Amino acid sequence: METTKCLIIGSGPAGYTAAIYAARADLKPVIYEGMQPGGQLTTTTEVDNFPGYPDGIDGPKMMEDLKRQAERFGTITRWGMVVGIDTNKRPFKVSIDDGTELMAETVIIATGATAKYLGLESEEKFKGGGVSACATCDGFFYKGKNVAVVGGGDTAAEEATYLANIVNKVYLIHRRDELRASKAMVNRVMKTPNIEMVWDTEVKEIVGTESGFIKSLNGAILVNRKTGKERKIDIEGFFVAIGHKPNTEIFKGKLDMDEVGYLITKPDSTATNVPGIFAAGDVQDKHYRQAITAAGTGCMAAIESERFLGEQK
Ligand code: NDP
């Protein structure tokens, strides 16, 4: 059976950065790209906040470049999903969805997290044309315009206050009459004059125009859950902030995770509770969720993986 010194699961900025560092450390990493090669950034158009690209870069192009950079130093990239891992014994036995198995002396988990959406047909239609799940990534496009944020947690509160600095007005739409966010965040929201709270409200539909491939959102129809009354708001951006789901199904019961499923890593480290298994990027980060922070932890995981192997000798 094939044995690799370093197996990387997932191919977003965390996975590829881990691969660049592991390959340059001569670990000859094998990376399984997963269901969405390139990760969440391949669903973004312009990435304007990754340092080093003064004119911005296309999300898919950036991921292609990261992949080429990883391969330049000898990373082996493969299509396929890791579907099982035995964490009890090192090297770890790993199963792939095509039925193959391999042994890994160290594993870097970079499987990311998936943003949750409301599930409306109209929401799907305007994804990339006004509907976004990341204010830091896309807020800039709505300078001086009106936008809506849906959700009542810390992410929604944070996104609303972030957007309020850029846009004309933010409607913060929540399904209940009380935010779930921390007191400090609630205070910030309430003190921001251009955020209008829309309580007890669900989104019925997102509306806009379509001309060929060009979609442009111009409003949303809301329903008050208590009165049943409908209201239309004029907006050009619609930000969904109802939580993320970390992609950690296959590690349940094997690695320590929090109640939502985010992998728990040691402070100032990417080490999980199993020696030799590291976690990088959004799969262990519910706070920042940025490409640059994912890349940073990917680098950490590769360095820790190399050091771990050195200590085993
Ligand atoms: P949360 O799960 O905390 O909040 C999700 C919000 O979305 C809730 O208000 C929920 O409503 C609402 N919601 C869920 N599903 C739907 C739906 N289908 N339709 C409408 N509304 C819906 O997720 P967050 O991403 O906000 O936060 C995740 C974790 O990360 C939390 O622990 C949070 O504290 C932490 N975090 C911390 C930050 C910080 O400290 N700076 C920043 C961001 C996140 P309801 O309240 O009714 O359930």
Short mmCIF file of C-alpha atoms and ligand atoms in Angstrom, two decimals:
data_model
loop_
_atom_site.label_atom_id
_atom_site.label_comp_id
_atom_site.label_asym_id
_atom_site.label_seq_id
_atom_site.Cartn_x
_atom_site.Cartn_y
_atom_site.Cartn_z
CA MET A 1 0.00 0.00 0.00
CA GLU A 2 1.17 3.53 -0.78
CA THR A 3 2.53 5.48 2.20
CA THR A 4 2.85 9.26 2.13
CA LYS A 5 4.65 11.41 4.67
CA CYS A 6 2.00 14.09 4.42
CA LEU A 7 -1.56 13.76 3.22
CA ILE A 8 -3.52 16.97 2.71
CA ILE A 9 -7.30 16.80 2.53
CA GLY A 10 -8.93 19.75 0.77
CA SER A 11 -7.78 22.19 -1.87
CA GLY A 12 -8.68 25.70 -0.77
CA PRO A 13 -6.05 28.32 0.21
CA ALA A 14 -5.25 26.34 3.41
CA GLY A 15 -4.69 23.03 1.59
CA TYR A 16 -2.59 24.46 -1.24
CA THR A 17 -0.49 26.63 1.07
CA ALA A 18 0.16 23.60 3.27
CA ALA A 19 1.15 21.74 0.09
CA ILE A 20 3.59 24.47 -1.02
CA TYR A 21 5.35 24.42 2.35
CA ALA A 22 5.28 20.62 2.75
CA ALA A 23 6.59 20.10 -0.78
CA ARG A 24 9.41 22.59 -0.25
CA ALA A 25 10.29 20.67 2.94
CA ASP A 26 10.60 17.56 0.75
CA LEU A 27 7.62 15.76 2.32
CA LYS A 28 6.26 14.95 -1.17
CA PRO A 29 2.70 15.73 -0.09
CA VAL A 30 -0.34 14.12 -1.66
CA ILE A 31 -3.39 16.37 -1.80
CA TYR A 32 -6.93 15.13 -2.38
CA GLU A 33 -8.91 17.97 -3.86
CA GLY A 34 -12.36 17.01 -2.60
CA MET A 35 -15.80 17.82 -3.94
CA GLN A 36 -15.06 21.41 -4.88
CA PRO A 37 -11.47 21.61 -6.17
CA GLY A 38 -10.14 25.04 -5.27
CA GLY A 39 -12.63 25.44 -2.42
CA GLN A 40 -15.04 28.28 -1.69
CA LEU A 41 -12.99 30.86 -3.62
CA THR A 42 -13.90 29.20 -6.89
CA THR A 43 -17.43 30.50 -6.32
CA THR A 44 -16.20 34.09 -5.95
CA THR A 45 -15.58 36.36 -8.88
CA GLU A 46 -13.10 39.03 -7.83
CA VAL A 47 -10.75 38.60 -4.85
CA ASP A 48 -9.60 42.08 -3.88
CA ASN A 49 -8.28 41.51 -0.38
CA PHE A 50 -5.54 38.91 -0.85
CA PRO A 51 -2.22 40.74 -0.44
CA GLY A 52 -0.06 40.83 -3.54
CA TYR A 53 -2.74 41.41 -6.16
CA PRO A 54 -3.02 45.20 -6.53
CA ASP A 55 -5.61 44.86 -9.30
CA GLY A 56 -7.54 42.01 -7.67
CA ILE A 57 -7.72 38.49 -9.02
CA ASP A 58 -10.38 36.09 -10.17
CA GLY A 59 -11.13 33.49 -7.43
CA PRO A 60 -10.77 30.43 -9.73
CA LYS A 61 -7.59 31.89 -11.30
CA MET A 62 -6.04 32.42 -7.89
CA MET A 63 -6.74 28.82 -6.93
CA GLU A 64 -5.30 27.59 -10.22
CA ASP A 65 -2.12 29.59 -9.51
CA LEU A 66 -1.87 28.17 -5.98
CA LYS A 67 -2.25 24.66 -7.37
CA ARG A 68 0.47 25.23 -9.99
CA GLN A 69 2.75 26.66 -7.31
CA ALA A 70 2.20 23.58 -5.11
CA GLU A 71 2.82 21.24 -8.04
CA ARG A 72 5.99 23.09 -9.02
CA PHE A 73 7.66 21.75 -5.85
CA GLY A 74 6.43 18.20 -6.30
CA THR A 75 2.96 18.10 -4.72
CA ILE A 76 0.88 15.24 -6.07
CA THR A 77 -2.69 16.50 -6.61
CA ARG A 78 -5.48 14.01 -7.06
CA TRP A 79 -9.18 14.15 -7.77
CA GLY A 80 -11.22 12.38 -5.15
CA MET A 81 -12.73 12.52 -1.72
CA VAL A 82 -11.34 11.09 1.48
CA VAL A 83 -14.23 9.07 2.90
CA GLY A 84 -12.65 7.45 5.96
CA ILE A 85 -9.67 7.62 8.29
CA ASP A 86 -8.45 5.42 11.12
CA THR A 87 -7.08 7.83 13.69
CA ASN A 88 -6.19 5.15 16.23
CA LYS A 89 -2.82 4.18 14.85
CA ARG A 90 -0.01 5.89 12.96
CA PRO A 91 0.56 5.80 10.04
CA PHE A 92 -3.12 6.57 9.54
CA LYS A 93 -5.06 4.38 7.12
CA VAL A 94 -7.12 6.56 4.80
CA SER A 95 -9.87 5.47 2.38
CA ILE A 96 -10.67 7.29 -0.83
CA ASP A 97 -14.06 7.32 -2.61
CA ASP A 98 -12.69 5.32 -5.56
CA GLY A 99 -12.06 2.40 -3.21
CA THR A 100 -8.29 2.88 -2.84
CA GLU A 101 -6.54 3.11 0.50
CA LEU A 102 -3.29 4.70 1.53
CA MET A 103 -1.23 5.22 4.66
CA ALA A 104 -0.30 8.69 5.86
CA GLU A 105 2.37 9.50 8.43
CA THR A 106 0.82 12.92 8.98
CA VAL A 107 -2.51 14.37 7.86
CA ILE A 108 -3.44 18.01 7.31
CA ILE A 109 -7.19 18.54 7.27
CA ALA A 110 -8.20 21.56 5.19
CA THR A 111 -11.73 20.59 4.22
CA GLY A 112 -13.18 24.04 4.88
CA ALA A 113 -16.69 25.04 5.82
CA THR A 114 -19.78 25.57 3.73
CA ALA A 115 -21.88 28.71 4.15
CA LYS A 116 -25.52 27.97 4.86
CA TYR A 117 -28.13 29.58 2.61
CA LEU A 118 -31.86 30.08 3.07
CA GLY A 119 -32.73 27.63 0.31
CA LEU A 120 -34.85 29.94 -1.84
CA GLU A 121 -34.88 29.41 -5.59
CA SER A 122 -34.43 33.15 -6.18
CA GLU A 123 -31.44 33.15 -3.80
CA GLU A 124 -29.76 30.46 -5.89
CA LYS A 125 -30.47 32.44 -9.06
CA PHE A 126 -28.73 35.60 -7.81
CA LYS A 127 -25.68 33.91 -6.26
CA GLY A 128 -22.70 35.81 -7.68
CA GLY A 129 -25.12 38.49 -8.93
CA GLY A 130 -26.00 40.20 -5.66
CA VAL A 131 -26.33 37.29 -3.21
CA SER A 132 -23.22 36.66 -1.11
CA ALA A 133 -22.24 34.93 2.12
CA CYS A 134 -19.18 37.10 2.78
CA ALA A 135 -19.36 40.83 3.45
CA THR A 136 -15.59 41.20 3.73
CA CYS A 137 -15.22 39.67 0.27
CA ASP A 138 -18.04 41.43 -1.58
CA GLY A 139 -19.13 44.45 0.49
CA PHE A 140 -16.94 46.82 -1.49
CA PHE A 141 -19.10 46.35 -4.62
CA TYR A 142 -22.05 48.00 -2.84
CA LYS A 143 -20.42 51.31 -1.91
CA GLY A 144 -23.16 53.90 -1.35
CA LYS A 145 -25.97 51.41 -2.08
CA ASN A 146 -28.61 49.67 0.05
CA VAL A 147 -28.07 46.07 1.16
CA ALA A 148 -29.66 43.49 3.45
CA VAL A 149 -28.08 41.04 5.88
CA VAL A 150 -30.03 38.02 7.09
CA GLY A 151 -29.29 36.39 10.45
CA GLY A 152 -29.19 37.22 14.14
CA GLY A 153 -25.87 35.82 15.32
CA ASP A 154 -22.41 37.36 15.74
CA THR A 155 -21.63 36.91 12.05
CA ALA A 156 -24.76 38.78 10.94
CA ALA A 157 -24.08 41.56 13.46
CA GLU A 158 -20.45 41.80 12.40
CA GLU A 159 -21.29 41.78 8.70
CA ALA A 160 -23.99 44.43 9.18
CA THR A 161 -21.65 46.80 11.04
CA TYR A 162 -18.84 46.18 8.54
CA LEU A 163 -21.18 46.92 5.62
CA ALA A 164 -22.65 50.00 7.34
CA ASN A 165 -19.24 51.68 6.94
CA ILE A 166 -19.31 51.18 3.20
CA VAL A 167 -22.90 51.22 2.02
CA ASN A 168 -25.74 53.73 2.32
CA LYS A 169 -28.08 51.57 4.39
CA VAL A 170 -28.21 48.05 5.84
CA TYR A 171 -31.45 46.20 6.59
CA LEU A 172 -30.66 43.56 9.21
CA ILE A 173 -33.37 40.94 8.87
CA HIS A 174 -33.89 38.49 11.73
CA ARG A 175 -36.55 35.85 12.17
CA ARG A 176 -37.06 36.57 15.88
CA ASP A 177 -37.38 39.72 18.03
CA GLU A 178 -34.01 39.33 19.73
CA LEU A 179 -30.50 38.91 18.37
CA ARG A 180 -28.48 35.86 19.32
CA ALA A 181 -25.24 37.86 18.95
CA SER A 182 -23.11 38.85 21.97
CA LYS A 183 -24.11 41.93 23.98
CA ALA A 184 -21.15 43.93 22.65
CA MET A 185 -22.11 43.19 19.06
CA VAL A 186 -25.78 43.98 19.71
CA ASN A 187 -24.75 47.33 21.18
CA ARG A 188 -22.67 48.12 18.12
CA VAL A 189 -25.56 47.28 15.81
CA MET A 190 -28.00 49.40 17.80
CA LYS A 191 -25.61 52.36 17.83
CA THR A 192 -25.09 52.29 14.06
CA PRO A 193 -27.50 54.83 12.57
CA ASN A 194 -27.66 53.36 9.06
CA ILE A 195 -28.65 49.84 10.18
CA GLU A 196 -32.42 49.28 10.24
CA MET A 197 -33.47 46.24 12.28
CA VAL A 198 -36.23 44.23 10.64
CA TRP A 199 -37.55 41.94 13.38
CA ASP A 200 -39.68 38.78 13.22
CA THR A 201 -39.19 38.63 9.51
CA GLU A 202 -38.52 36.01 6.88
CA VAL A 203 -37.39 36.54 3.33
CA LYS A 204 -39.99 35.34 0.86
CA GLU A 205 -38.18 36.13 -2.35
CA ILE A 206 -35.25 37.98 -3.84
CA VAL A 207 -36.08 39.95 -6.94
CA GLY A 208 -34.09 41.43 -9.79
CA THR A 209 -33.52 41.47 -13.50
CA GLU A 210 -31.87 38.98 -15.79
CA SER A 211 -30.41 39.67 -19.18
CA GLY A 212 -28.49 36.73 -20.60
CA PHE A 213 -25.79 35.88 -18.05
CA ILE A 214 -26.06 39.26 -16.34
CA LYS A 215 -28.19 39.12 -13.22
CA SER A 216 -28.83 42.12 -11.10
CA LEU A 217 -30.67 42.03 -7.85
CA ASN A 218 -32.82 45.02 -6.95
CA GLY A 219 -35.00 44.01 -4.03
CA ALA A 220 -36.38 41.48 -1.58
CA ILE A 221 -39.88 40.63 -0.47
CA LEU A 222 -40.15 40.16 3.27
CA VAL A 223 -42.90 38.68 5.41
CA ASN A 224 -43.51 39.55 9.04
CA ARG A 225 -43.94 36.26 10.88
CA LYS A 226 -46.30 37.75 13.48
CA THR A 227 -48.61 39.79 11.25
CA GLY A 228 -48.17 38.01 7.91
CA LYS A 229 -47.71 41.43 6.31
CA GLU A 230 -45.48 41.65 3.25
CA ARG A 231 -43.01 44.42 2.53
CA LYS A 232 -40.63 45.06 -0.35
CA ILE A 233 -37.22 46.60 0.28
CA ASP A 234 -35.02 48.10 -2.44
CA ILE A 235 -31.54 46.61 -2.17
CA GLU A 236 -28.71 45.70 -4.51
CA GLY A 237 -26.80 43.33 -2.24
CA PHE A 238 -28.14 40.46 -0.13
CA PHE A 239 -25.82 38.94 2.47
CA VAL A 240 -26.72 35.63 4.07
CA ALA A 241 -25.17 35.19 7.53
CA ILE A 242 -27.07 32.29 9.07
CA GLY A 243 -24.02 30.21 9.95
CA HIS A 244 -21.51 27.87 8.37
CA LYS A 245 -21.23 24.14 8.44
CA PRO A 246 -17.67 22.85 8.81
CA ASN A 247 -16.95 19.87 6.58
CA THR A 248 -16.02 17.42 9.33
CA GLU A 249 -18.54 14.57 9.00
CA ILE A 250 -15.88 11.90 8.54
CA PHE A 251 -13.99 12.98 11.67
CA LYS A 252 -16.98 12.77 14.05
CA GLY A 253 -16.11 10.73 17.12
CA LYS A 254 -12.45 10.61 16.00
CA LEU A 255 -11.19 14.15 16.52
CA ASP A 256 -12.18 16.77 19.09
CA MET A 257 -14.66 19.28 17.70
CA ASP A 258 -17.00 21.89 19.14
CA GLU A 259 -20.78 21.53 19.21
CA VAL A 260 -21.11 22.89 15.66
CA GLY A 261 -18.41 20.58 14.30
CA TYR A 262 -15.39 22.91 14.04
CA LEU A 263 -12.16 20.98 14.73
CA ILE A 264 -10.44 22.08 17.91
CA THR A 265 -6.74 22.87 17.62
CA LYS A 266 -4.25 23.57 20.40
CA PRO A 267 -3.58 27.28 21.15
CA ASP A 268 -1.03 28.85 18.76
CA SER A 269 -0.94 25.61 16.80
CA THR A 270 -2.82 23.59 14.19
CA ALA A 271 -2.41 20.33 16.15
CA THR A 272 -5.61 18.40 16.83
CA ASN A 273 -5.98 16.04 19.78
CA VAL A 274 -4.43 13.21 17.72
CA PRO A 275 -0.63 13.59 17.35
CA GLY A 276 0.25 13.77 13.65
CA ILE A 277 -3.11 15.18 12.54
CA PHE A 278 -3.33 18.92 11.94
CA ALA A 279 -6.20 21.16 10.88
CA ALA A 280 -5.94 24.38 8.88
CA GLY A 281 -8.30 26.94 7.40
CA ASP A 282 -12.04 27.34 7.88
CA VAL A 283 -12.50 23.81 9.21
CA GLN A 284 -10.98 25.07 12.50
CA ASP A 285 -11.72 28.80 12.23
CA LYS A 286 -15.15 30.24 12.81
CA HIS A 287 -13.92 33.77 13.47
CA TYR A 288 -11.93 35.06 10.50
CA ARG A 289 -12.76 32.74 7.57
CA GLN A 290 -10.54 34.65 5.14
CA ALA A 291 -8.36 33.24 2.36
CA ILE A 292 -5.30 34.87 3.87
CA THR A 293 -5.91 33.47 7.37
CA ALA A 294 -6.59 30.03 5.87
CA ALA A 295 -3.32 30.26 3.94
CA GLY A 296 -1.53 31.29 7.16
CA THR A 297 -2.76 28.27 9.10
CA GLY A 298 -1.98 26.03 6.09
CA CYS A 299 1.62 27.19 6.35
CA MET A 300 1.61 26.51 10.11
CA ALA A 301 0.21 23.00 9.60
CA ALA A 302 2.95 22.09 7.10
CA ILE A 303 5.71 23.38 9.39
CA GLU A 304 4.21 21.50 12.35
CA SER A 305 3.86 18.38 10.25
CA GLU A 306 7.53 18.53 9.25
CA ARG A 307 8.62 19.11 12.86
CA PHE A 308 6.44 16.26 14.06
CA LEU A 309 8.03 13.86 11.57
CA GLY A 310 11.48 15.10 12.63
CA GLU A 311 10.69 14.39 16.30
CA GLN A 312 9.59 10.83 15.45
CA LYS A 313 12.98 9.93 14.00
P1 NDP B 1 -25.09 31.37 14.68
O1 NDP B 1 -25.48 29.94 14.57
O2 NDP B 1 -24.63 31.90 15.98
O3 NDP B 1 -26.32 32.28 14.23
C1 NDP B 1 -27.05 31.99 13.09
C2 NDP B 1 -28.19 33.00 13.01
O4 NDP B 1 -28.89 32.76 11.81
C3 NDP B 1 -29.18 32.87 14.17
O5 NDP B 1 -29.58 34.13 14.60
C4 NDP B 1 -30.34 32.12 13.54
O6 NDP B 1 -31.60 32.50 14.04
C5 NDP B 1 -30.27 32.54 12.09
N1 NDP B 1 -30.76 31.49 11.21
C6 NDP B 1 -30.35 30.20 11.14
N2 NDP B 1 -31.00 29.54 10.16
C7 NDP B 1 -31.84 30.45 9.61
C8 NDP B 1 -32.78 30.39 8.55
N3 NDP B 1 -32.98 29.28 7.86
N4 NDP B 1 -33.48 31.51 8.27
C9 NDP B 1 -33.27 32.66 8.93
N5 NDP B 1 -32.40 32.79 9.94
C10 NDP B 1 -31.68 31.70 10.27
O7 NDP B 1 -23.99 31.58 13.50
P2 NDP B 1 -22.87 32.71 13.35
O8 NDP B 1 -22.23 32.45 12.04
O9 NDP B 1 -23.43 34.04 13.60
O10 NDP B 1 -21.83 32.37 14.49
C11 NDP B 1 -21.24 31.08 14.60
C12 NDP B 1 -20.33 31.06 15.83
O11 NDP B 1 -19.20 31.88 15.59
C13 NDP B 1 -21.00 31.59 17.08
O12 NDP B 1 -20.53 30.87 18.18
C14 NDP B 1 -20.50 33.01 17.16
O13 NDP B 1 -20.50 33.54 18.47
C15 NDP B 1 -19.09 32.87 16.59
N6 NDP B 1 -18.63 34.12 15.99
C16 NDP B 1 -17.91 34.96 16.75
C17 NDP B 1 -17.47 36.14 16.26
C18 NDP B 1 -16.66 37.02 17.12
O14 NDP B 1 -16.48 36.70 18.27
N7 NDP B 1 -16.14 38.11 16.61
C19 NDP B 1 -17.76 36.56 14.87
C20 NDP B 1 -18.56 35.62 14.16
C21 NDP B 1 -18.98 34.45 14.72
P3 NDP B 1 -32.06 32.17 15.57
O15 NDP B 1 -31.30 33.12 16.42
O16 NDP B 1 -33.52 32.40 15.52
O17 NDP B 1 -31.68 30.74 15.78
#
